[in-house]
Short mmCIF file of C-alpha atoms and ligand atoms in Angstrom, two decimals:
data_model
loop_
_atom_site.label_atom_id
_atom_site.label_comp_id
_atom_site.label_asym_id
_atom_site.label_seq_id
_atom_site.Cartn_x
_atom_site.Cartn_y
_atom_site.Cartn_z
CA UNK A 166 105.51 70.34 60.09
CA UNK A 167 102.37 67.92 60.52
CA UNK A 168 100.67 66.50 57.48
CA UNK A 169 97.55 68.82 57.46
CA UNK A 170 98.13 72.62 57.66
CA UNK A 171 94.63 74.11 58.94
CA UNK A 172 95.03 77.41 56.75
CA UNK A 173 97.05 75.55 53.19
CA UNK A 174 94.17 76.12 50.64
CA UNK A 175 94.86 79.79 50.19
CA UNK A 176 98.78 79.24 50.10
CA UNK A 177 100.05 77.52 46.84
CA UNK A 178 103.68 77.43 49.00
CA UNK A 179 104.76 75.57 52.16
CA UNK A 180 106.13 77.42 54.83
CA UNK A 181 110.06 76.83 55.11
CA UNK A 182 110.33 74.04 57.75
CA UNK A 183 111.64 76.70 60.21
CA UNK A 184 109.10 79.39 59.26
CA UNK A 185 106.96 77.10 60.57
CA UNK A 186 108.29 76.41 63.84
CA UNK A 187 108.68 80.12 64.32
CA UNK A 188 104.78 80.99 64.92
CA UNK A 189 104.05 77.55 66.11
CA UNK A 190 102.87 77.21 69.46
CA UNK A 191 102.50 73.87 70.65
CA UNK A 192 105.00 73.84 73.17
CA UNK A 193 103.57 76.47 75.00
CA UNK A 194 99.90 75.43 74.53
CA UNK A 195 99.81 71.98 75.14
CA UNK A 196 98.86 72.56 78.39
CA UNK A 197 95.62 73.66 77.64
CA UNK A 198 94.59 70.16 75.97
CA UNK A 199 92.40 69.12 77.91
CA UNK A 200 90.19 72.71 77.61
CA UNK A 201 90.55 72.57 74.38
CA UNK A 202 88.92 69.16 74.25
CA UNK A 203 86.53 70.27 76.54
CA UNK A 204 85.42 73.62 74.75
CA UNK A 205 85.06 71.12 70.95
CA UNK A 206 82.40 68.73 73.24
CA UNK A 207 80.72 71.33 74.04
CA UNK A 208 80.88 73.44 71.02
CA UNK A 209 79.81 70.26 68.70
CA UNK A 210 77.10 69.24 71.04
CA UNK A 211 75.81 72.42 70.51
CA UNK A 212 76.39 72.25 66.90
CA UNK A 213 73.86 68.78 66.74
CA UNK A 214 70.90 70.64 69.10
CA UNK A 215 70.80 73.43 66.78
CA UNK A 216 70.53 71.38 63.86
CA UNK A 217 74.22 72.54 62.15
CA UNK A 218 75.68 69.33 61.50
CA UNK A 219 74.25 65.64 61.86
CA UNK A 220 73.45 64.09 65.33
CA UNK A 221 75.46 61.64 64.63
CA UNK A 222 78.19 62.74 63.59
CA UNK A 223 78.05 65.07 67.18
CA UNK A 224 78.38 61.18 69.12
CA UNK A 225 81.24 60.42 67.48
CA UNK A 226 82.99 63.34 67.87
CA UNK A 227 82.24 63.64 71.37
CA UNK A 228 82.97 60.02 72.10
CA UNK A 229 86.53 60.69 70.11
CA UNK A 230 87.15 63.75 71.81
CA UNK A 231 86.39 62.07 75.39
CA UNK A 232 88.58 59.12 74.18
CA UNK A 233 91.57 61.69 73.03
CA UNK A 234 91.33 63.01 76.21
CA UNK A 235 91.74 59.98 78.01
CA UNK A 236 94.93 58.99 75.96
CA UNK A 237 96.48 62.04 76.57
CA UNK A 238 95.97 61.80 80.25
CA UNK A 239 97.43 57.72 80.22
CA UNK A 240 100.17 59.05 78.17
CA UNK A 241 99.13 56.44 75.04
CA UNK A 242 98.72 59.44 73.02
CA UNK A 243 101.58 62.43 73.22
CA UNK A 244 101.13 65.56 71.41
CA UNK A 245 103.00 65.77 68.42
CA UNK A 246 105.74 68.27 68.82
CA UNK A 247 105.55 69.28 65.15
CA UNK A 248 102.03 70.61 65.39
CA UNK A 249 101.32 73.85 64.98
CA UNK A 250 99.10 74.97 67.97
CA UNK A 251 96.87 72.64 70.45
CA UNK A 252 93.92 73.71 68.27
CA UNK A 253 95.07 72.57 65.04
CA UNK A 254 96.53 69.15 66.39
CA UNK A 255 93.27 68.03 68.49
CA UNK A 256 91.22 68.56 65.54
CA UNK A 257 93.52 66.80 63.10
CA UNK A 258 93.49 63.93 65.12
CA UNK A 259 89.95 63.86 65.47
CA UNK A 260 90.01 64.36 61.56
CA UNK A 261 92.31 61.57 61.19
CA UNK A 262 90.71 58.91 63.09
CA UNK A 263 86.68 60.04 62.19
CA UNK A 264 87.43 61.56 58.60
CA UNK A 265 84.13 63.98 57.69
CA UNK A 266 82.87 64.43 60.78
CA UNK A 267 85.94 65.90 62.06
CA UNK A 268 85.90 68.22 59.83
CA UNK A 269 82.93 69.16 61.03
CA UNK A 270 83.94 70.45 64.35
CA UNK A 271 84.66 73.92 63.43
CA UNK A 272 81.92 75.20 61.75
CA UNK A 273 80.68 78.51 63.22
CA UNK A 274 83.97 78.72 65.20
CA UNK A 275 87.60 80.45 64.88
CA UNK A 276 90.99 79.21 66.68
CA UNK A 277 90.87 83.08 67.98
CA UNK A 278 87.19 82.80 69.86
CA UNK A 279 88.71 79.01 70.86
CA UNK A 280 91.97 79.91 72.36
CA UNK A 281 90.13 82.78 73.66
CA UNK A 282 88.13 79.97 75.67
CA UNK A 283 90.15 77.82 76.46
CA UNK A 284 92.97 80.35 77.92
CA UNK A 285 89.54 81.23 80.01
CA UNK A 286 88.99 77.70 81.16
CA UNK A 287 92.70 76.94 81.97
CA UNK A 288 92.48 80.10 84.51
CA UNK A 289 89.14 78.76 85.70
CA UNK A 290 90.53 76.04 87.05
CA UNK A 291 94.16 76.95 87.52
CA UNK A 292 92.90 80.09 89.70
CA UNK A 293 91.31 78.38 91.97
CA UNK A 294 94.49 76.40 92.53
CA UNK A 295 96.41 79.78 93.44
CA UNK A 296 93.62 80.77 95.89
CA UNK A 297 94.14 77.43 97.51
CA UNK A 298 98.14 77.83 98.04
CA UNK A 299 97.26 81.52 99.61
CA UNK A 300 95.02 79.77 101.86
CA UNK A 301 97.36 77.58 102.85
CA UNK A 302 100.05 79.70 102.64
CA UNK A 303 97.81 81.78 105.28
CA UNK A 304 97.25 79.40 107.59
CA UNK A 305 100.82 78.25 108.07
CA UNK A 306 101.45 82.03 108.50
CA UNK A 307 98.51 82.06 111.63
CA UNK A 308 99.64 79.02 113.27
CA UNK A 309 103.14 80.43 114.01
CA UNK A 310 101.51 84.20 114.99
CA UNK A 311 99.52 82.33 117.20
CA UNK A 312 102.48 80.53 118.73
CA UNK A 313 104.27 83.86 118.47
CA UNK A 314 101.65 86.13 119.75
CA UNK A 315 103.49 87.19 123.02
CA UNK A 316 107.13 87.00 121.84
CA UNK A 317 107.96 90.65 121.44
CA UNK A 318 110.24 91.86 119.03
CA UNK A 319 111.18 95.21 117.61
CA UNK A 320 109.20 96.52 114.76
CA UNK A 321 111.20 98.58 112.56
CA UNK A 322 110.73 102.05 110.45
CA UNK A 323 113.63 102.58 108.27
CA UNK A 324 115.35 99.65 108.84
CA UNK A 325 115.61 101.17 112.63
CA UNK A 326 113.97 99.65 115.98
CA UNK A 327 110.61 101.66 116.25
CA UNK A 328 108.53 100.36 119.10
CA UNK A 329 108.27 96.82 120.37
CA UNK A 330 105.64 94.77 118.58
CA UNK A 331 105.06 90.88 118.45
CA UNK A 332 106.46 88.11 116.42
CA UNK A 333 102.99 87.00 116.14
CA UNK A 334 101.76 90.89 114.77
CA UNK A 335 104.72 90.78 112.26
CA UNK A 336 103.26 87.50 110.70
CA UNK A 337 99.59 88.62 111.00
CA UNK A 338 100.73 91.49 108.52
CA UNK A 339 102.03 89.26 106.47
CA UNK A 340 99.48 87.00 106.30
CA UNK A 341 97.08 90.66 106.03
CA UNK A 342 98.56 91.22 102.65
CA UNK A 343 98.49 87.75 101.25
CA UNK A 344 94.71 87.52 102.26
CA UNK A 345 94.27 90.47 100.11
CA UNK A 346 95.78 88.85 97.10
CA UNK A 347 93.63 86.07 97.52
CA UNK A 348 90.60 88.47 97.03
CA UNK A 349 92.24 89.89 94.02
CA UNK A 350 92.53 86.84 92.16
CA UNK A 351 88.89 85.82 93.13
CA UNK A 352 87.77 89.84 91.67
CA UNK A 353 89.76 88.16 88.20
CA UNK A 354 88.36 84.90 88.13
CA UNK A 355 84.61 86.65 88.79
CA UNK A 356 85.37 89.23 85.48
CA UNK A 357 87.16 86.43 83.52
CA UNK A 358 84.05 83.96 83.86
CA UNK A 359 82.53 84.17 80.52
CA UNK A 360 82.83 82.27 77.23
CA UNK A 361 83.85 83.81 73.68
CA UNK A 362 82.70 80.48 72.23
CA UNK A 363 80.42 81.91 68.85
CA UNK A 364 82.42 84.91 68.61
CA UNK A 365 84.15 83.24 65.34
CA UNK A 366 87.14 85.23 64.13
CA UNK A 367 86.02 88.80 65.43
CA UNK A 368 82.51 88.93 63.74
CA UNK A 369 80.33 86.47 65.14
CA UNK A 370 78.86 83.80 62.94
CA UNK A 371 75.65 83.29 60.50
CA UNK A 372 75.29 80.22 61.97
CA UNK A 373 72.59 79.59 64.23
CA UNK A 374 74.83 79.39 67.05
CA UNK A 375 73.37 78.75 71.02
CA UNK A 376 76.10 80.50 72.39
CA UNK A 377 74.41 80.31 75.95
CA UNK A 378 74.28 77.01 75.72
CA UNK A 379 78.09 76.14 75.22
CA UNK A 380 79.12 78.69 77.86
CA UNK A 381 76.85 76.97 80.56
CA UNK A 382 78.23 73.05 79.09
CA UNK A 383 81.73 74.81 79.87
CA UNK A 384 80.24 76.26 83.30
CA UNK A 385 81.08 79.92 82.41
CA UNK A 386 78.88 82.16 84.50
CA UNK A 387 77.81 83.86 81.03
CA UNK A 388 78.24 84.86 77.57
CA UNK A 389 81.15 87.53 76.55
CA UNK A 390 79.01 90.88 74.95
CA UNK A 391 80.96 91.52 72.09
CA UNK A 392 82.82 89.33 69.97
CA UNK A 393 85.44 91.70 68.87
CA UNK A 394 86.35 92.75 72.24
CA UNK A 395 86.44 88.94 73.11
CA UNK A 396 88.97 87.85 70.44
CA UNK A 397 90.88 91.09 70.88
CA UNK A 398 90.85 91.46 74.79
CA UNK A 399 93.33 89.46 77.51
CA UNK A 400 92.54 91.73 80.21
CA UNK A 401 91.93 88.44 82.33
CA UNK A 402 95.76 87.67 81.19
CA UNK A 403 96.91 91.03 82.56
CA UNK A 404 94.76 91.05 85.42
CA UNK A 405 96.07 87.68 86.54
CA UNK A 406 99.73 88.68 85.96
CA UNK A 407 99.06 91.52 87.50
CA UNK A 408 97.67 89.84 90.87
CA UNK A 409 100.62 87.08 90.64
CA UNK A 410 103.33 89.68 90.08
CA UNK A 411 101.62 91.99 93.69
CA UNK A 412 101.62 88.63 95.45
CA UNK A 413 105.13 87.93 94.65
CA UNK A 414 106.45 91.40 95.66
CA UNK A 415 104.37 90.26 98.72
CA UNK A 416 106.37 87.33 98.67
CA UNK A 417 109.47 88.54 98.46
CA UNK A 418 109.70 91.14 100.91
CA UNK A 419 108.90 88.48 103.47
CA UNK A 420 111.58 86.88 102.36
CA UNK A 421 113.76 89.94 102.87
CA UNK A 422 112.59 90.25 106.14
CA UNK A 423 113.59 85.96 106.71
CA UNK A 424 117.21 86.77 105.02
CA UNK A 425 117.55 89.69 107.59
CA UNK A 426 116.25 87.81 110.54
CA UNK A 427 118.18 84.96 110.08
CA UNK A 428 121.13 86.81 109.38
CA UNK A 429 123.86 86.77 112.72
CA UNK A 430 123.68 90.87 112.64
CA UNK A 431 119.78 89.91 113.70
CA UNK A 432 119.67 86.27 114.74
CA UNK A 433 116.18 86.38 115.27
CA UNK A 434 115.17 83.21 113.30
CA UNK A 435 117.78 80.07 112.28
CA UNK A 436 116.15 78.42 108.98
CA UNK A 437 116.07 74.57 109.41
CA UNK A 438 119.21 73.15 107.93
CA UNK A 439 116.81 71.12 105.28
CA UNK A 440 115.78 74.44 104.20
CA UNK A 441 118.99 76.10 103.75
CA UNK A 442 121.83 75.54 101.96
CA UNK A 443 125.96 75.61 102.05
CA UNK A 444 128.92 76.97 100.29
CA UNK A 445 131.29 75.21 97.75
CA UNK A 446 133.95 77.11 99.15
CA UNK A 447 133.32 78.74 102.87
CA UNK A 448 132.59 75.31 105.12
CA UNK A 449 130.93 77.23 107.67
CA UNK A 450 128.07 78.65 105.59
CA UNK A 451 123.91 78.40 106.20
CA UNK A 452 122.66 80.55 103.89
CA UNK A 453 119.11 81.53 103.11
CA UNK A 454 118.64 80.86 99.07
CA UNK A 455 114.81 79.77 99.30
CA UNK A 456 114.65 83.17 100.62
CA UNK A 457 116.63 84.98 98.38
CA UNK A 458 115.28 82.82 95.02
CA UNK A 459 111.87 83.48 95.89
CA UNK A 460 112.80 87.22 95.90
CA UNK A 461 114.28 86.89 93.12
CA UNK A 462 111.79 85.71 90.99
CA UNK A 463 109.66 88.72 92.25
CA UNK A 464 111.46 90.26 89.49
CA UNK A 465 110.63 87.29 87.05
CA UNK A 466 106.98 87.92 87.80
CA UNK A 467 107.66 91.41 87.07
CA UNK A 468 109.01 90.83 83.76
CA UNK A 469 106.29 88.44 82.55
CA UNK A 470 103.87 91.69 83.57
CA UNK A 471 105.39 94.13 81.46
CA UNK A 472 105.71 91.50 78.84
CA UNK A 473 102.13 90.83 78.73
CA UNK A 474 101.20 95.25 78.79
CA UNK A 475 103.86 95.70 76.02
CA UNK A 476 102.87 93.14 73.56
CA UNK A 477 99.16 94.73 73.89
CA UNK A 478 100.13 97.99 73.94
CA UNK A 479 99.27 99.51 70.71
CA UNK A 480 97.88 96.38 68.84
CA UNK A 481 95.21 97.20 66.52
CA UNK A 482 91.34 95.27 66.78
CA UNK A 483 91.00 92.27 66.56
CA UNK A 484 93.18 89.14 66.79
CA UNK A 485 97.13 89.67 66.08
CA UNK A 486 99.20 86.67 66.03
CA UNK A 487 100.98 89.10 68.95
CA UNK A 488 98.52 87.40 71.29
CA UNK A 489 100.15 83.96 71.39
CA UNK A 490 102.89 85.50 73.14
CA UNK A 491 100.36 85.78 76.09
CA UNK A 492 100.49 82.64 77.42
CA UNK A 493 104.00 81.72 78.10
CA UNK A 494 104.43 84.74 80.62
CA UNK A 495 101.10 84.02 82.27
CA UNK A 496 102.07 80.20 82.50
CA UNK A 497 104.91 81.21 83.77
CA UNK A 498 104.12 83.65 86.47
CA UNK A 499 101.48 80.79 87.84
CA UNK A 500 104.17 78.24 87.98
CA UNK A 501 106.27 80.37 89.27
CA UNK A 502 103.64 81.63 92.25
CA UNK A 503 102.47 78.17 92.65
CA UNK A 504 106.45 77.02 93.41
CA UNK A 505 106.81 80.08 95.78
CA UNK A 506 104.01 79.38 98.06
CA UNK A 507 105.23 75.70 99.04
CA UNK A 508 108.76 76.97 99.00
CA UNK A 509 107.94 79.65 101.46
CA UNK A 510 105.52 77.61 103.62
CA UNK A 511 108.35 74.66 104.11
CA UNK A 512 111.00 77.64 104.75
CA UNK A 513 108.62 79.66 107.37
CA UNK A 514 106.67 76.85 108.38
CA UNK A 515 110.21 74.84 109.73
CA UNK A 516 112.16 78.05 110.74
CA UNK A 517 113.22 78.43 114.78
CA UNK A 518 112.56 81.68 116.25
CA UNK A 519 115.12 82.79 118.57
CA UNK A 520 112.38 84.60 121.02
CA UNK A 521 115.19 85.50 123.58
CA UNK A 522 117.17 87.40 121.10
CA UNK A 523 114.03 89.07 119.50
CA UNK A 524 113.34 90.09 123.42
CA UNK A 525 116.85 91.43 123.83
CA UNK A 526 116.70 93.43 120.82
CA UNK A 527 113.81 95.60 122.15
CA UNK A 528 115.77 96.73 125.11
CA UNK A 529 118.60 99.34 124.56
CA UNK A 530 117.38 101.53 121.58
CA UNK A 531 114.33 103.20 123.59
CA UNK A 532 111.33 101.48 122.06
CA UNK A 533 109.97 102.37 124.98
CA UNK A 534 109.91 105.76 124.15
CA UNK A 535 106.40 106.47 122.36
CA UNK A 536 104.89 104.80 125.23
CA UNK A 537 106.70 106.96 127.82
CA UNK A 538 105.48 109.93 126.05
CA UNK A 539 101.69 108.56 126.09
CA UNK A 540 102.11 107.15 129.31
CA UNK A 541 102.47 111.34 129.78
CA UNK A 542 99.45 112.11 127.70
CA UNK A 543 97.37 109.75 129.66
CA UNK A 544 98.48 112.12 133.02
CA UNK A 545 97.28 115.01 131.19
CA UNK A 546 100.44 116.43 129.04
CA UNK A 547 99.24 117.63 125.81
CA UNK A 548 101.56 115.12 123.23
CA UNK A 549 103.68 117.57 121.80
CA UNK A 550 105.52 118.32 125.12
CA UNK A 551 105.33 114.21 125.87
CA UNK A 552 107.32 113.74 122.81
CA UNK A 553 109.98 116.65 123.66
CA UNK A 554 109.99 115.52 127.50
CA UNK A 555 110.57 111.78 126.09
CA UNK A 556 113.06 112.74 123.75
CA UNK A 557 114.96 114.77 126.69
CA UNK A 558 114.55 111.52 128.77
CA UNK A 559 116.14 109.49 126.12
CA UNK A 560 119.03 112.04 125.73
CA UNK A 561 119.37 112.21 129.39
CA UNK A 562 120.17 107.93 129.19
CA UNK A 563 122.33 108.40 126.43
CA UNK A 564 123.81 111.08 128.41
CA UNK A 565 124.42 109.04 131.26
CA UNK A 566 125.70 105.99 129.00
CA UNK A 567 122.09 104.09 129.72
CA UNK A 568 120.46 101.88 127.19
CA UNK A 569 116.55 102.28 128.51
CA UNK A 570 114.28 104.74 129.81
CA UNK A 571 114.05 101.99 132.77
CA UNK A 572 117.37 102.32 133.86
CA UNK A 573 116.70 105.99 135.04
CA UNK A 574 115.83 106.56 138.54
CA UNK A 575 112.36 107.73 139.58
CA UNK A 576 114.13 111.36 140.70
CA UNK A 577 116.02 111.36 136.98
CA UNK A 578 112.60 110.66 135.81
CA UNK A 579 110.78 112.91 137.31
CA UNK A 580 113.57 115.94 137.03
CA UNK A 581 112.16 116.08 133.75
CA UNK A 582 108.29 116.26 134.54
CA UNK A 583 106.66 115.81 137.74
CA UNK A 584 104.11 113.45 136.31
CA UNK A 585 106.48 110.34 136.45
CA UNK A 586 105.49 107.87 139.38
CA UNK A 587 106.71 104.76 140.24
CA UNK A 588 104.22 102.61 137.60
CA UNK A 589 106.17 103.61 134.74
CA UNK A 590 108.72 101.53 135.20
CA UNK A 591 105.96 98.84 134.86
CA UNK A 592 104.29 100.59 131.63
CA UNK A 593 107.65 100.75 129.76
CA UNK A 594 109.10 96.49 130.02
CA UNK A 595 108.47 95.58 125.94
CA UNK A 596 105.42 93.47 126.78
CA UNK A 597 103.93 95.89 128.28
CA UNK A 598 103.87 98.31 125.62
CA UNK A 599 102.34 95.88 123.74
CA UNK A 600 99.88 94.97 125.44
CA UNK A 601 98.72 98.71 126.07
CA UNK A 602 98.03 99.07 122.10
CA UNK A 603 95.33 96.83 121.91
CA UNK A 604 93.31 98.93 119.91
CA UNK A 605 91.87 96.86 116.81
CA UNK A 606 94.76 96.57 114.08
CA UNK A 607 97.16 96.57 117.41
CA UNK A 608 99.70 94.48 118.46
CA UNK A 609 98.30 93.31 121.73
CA UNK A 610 98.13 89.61 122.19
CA UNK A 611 94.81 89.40 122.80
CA UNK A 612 94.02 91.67 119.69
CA UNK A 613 96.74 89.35 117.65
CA UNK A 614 94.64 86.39 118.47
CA UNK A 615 91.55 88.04 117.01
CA UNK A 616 93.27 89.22 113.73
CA UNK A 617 94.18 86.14 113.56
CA UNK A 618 90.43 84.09 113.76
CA UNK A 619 89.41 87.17 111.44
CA UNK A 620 92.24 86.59 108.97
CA UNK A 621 91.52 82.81 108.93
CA UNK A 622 87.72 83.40 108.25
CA UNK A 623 88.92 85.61 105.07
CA UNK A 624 91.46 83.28 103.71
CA UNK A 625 88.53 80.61 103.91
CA UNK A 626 85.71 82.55 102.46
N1 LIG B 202 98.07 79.70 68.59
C1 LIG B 202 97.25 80.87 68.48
C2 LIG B 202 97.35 81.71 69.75
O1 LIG B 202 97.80 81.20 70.73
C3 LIG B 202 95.82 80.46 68.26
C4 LIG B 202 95.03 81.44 67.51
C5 LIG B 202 95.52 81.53 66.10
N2 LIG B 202 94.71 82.34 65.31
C6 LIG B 202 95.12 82.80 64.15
N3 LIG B 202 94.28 83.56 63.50
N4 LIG B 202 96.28 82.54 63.66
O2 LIG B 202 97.00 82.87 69.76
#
């Protein structure tokens, strides 16, 4: 228990040692140190210009604050582990070294409008952070597509071969969804940018607070409306939980896909052995656990979601000590994102695709056959009999013990309908396919290559 309690005047007992240590929080929120610093500079200076406490005493708090913030970033000065939140300990060592005009700091504010803030300002600049692995996370994603953009490969409904696609398509979807999360954690960061500071403990102050003027020295884009709300609310919190925990589902069924390819059932992609690992037991093992970890902590994600929805759920206005339990599940669902990413860039970014294989896999389950029944459409058959003349096709092969529409002879072919010729044998080789759907959102190279420049633009913007 540190010396100074901020809240002992009203209590004539101590909290038991371990009482204490129960609702303390400073080993969760020592993180946000440095914001907290940040939001008393600001909040002081602001105290000084509106005439609230002495001018000087504003210098030497800001020059102690500045100077507490460089110690803490050499490492000369460690938070104490016995505080009771990163509030409480910056200001009692500002108190400690300065004496009055440390205690001057807090006048007009509450630690609920200042963890409020600085919660805000951590995401400010840890959000931006998240966007950045996406990005990258993207672009190692588009630079294999683009070497992959002709190696076909079946693309799968129900875990069965559906029609041939591209590697290079496969990875632009990918890369589709994680641009999209990118976007959703800019649409939080635009809603979370504004500053509580002056909202006090839910009811404002009588002070002659600026409050405009601390949230643009903290670079918030404005003021929050109503200070209840902004004790009470950690939408942002959810919001961003929410957006880590869709990225990592993201994440992780990649990663299912990765643990299936590079399985020997597929064999479509062999992980590098620096990003695999072996078994204490079976000597011949390469197994996929960056993979599999990363979709496991999907579920982690998850957790820290629901964690963060439960503890609001059914809290009554304003500030409940409940709240502190926000930021260990957000901290941890960023750390845990931010780990992800560079795990699954080294692991996709270093993996071998076995292009032959993926080839081979598109031949022998009739792919082929949507495009045999629109290669019968484009001759004039309405699609409904395509599909059933297609269909009688493929049982005709499977019939005959044949493993593609190809292997068929024109006269099979055309025993079925008269509007086979001798070009579909050309129309139906896997690459072909693909590069008939070149619609836009298609798999054709050439359209790969411009989902590709477009998804790059996004992931910049
Ligand atoms: N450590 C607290 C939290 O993280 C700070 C706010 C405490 N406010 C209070 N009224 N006890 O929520």
């Amino acid at each position: 228990m540190p010396k100074q309690v901020l809240w002992a005047g009203r209590l004539k007992e101590k909290p038991e040692a371990e009482a204490f240590a129960f609702q303390a929080s400073i080993g969760v929120d020592r993180r946000l140190a440095l914001d907290d610093i940040a939001g008393s500079r600001a909040h002081a200076a602001m105290l000084a210009k509106q005439g609230i406490i002495p001018a000087a005493a504003a210098a030497k708090i800001d020059r102690e604050l500045a100077r507490i913030a460089g110690e803490l970033g050499s490492g000369r000065l460690t938070v104490d582990p016995d505080a009771e939140d990163i509030h409480s300990y910056i200001e009692g060592v500002l108190t400690e070294r300065l004496g009055d005009a440390g205690r001057m700091v807090h006048a007009g504010r509450s630690r609920n409008d200042q963890v409020a803030t600085d919660f805000r300002l951590y995401l400010k600049r840890t959000i931006p952070e998240l966007r950045n692995g996406l990005a990258l996370t993207v672009s190692t994603l588009l630079d294999r597509a683009e070497e992959h953009a002709e190696s076909v490969m079946p693309g799968y409904t129900h875990l069965q071969r559906a029609q041939p696609v591209t590697l290079g398509f496969h990875l632009c979807a990918w890369a589709s969804a994680l641009v999209r999360d990118r976007g959703r954690f800019g649409d939080a960061l635009d809603r979370l940018d504004e500053c509580p500071l002056g909202s006090g403990a839910l009811a404002g102050s009588g002070l002659p607070l600026d409050r405009r003027a601390t949230a643009q020295a903290l670079g918030f884009a404005r003021t929050s409306l109503n200070a209840m709300d902004s004790v009470a609310d950690r939408d942002f919190a959810l919001e961003t939980a929410a957006a880590v925990s869709i990225t990592m589902v993201h994440l992780s069924r990649f990663c299912e896909d990765t643990a299936l390819w590079a399985s020997e059932e597929f064999g479509f992609a062999s992980l590098a052995e620096s990003w695999s690992t072996g078994s204490s037991i079976m000597p011949q093992k390469k197994n996929p656990d960056f993979a599999e970890l990363i979709r496991g902590k999907a579920g982690r994600a998850a957790g820290n979601l629901v964690t963060l929805i439960t503890v609001l759920k059914g809290l009554p206005y304003a500030y409940n000590k409940d709240l502190q339990e926000d930021k260990e599940a957000l901290f941890d669902s960023i750390d845990t994102l931010l780990s992800c990413l560079a795990m699954f860039r080294g692991m996709i970014g270093s993996a071998a695709f076995n292009t032959k294989r993926m080839e081979a896999a598109c031949g022998g389950g009739f792919l082929e056959a949507t495009d045999a029944a629109e290669y019968l459409v484009r001759k004039g058959m309405p699609f409904r009999a395509a599909h059933e003349t297609a269909a009688l096709v493929v049982r005709d092969c499977l019939d005959a013990g044949r493993r593609s529409i190809t292997e068929q002879s024109l006269e099979e072919l055309r025993g079925r309908s008269a509007l086979f010729e001798k070009d579909i044998f050309g129309v139906l080789a896997p690459l072909a396919c693909v590069r008939a759907r070149g619609l836009p959102g298609g798999p054709a190279p050439k359209e790969v290559r411009r989902q590709i420049r477009e998804l790059r633009k996004r992931s910049l913007s």
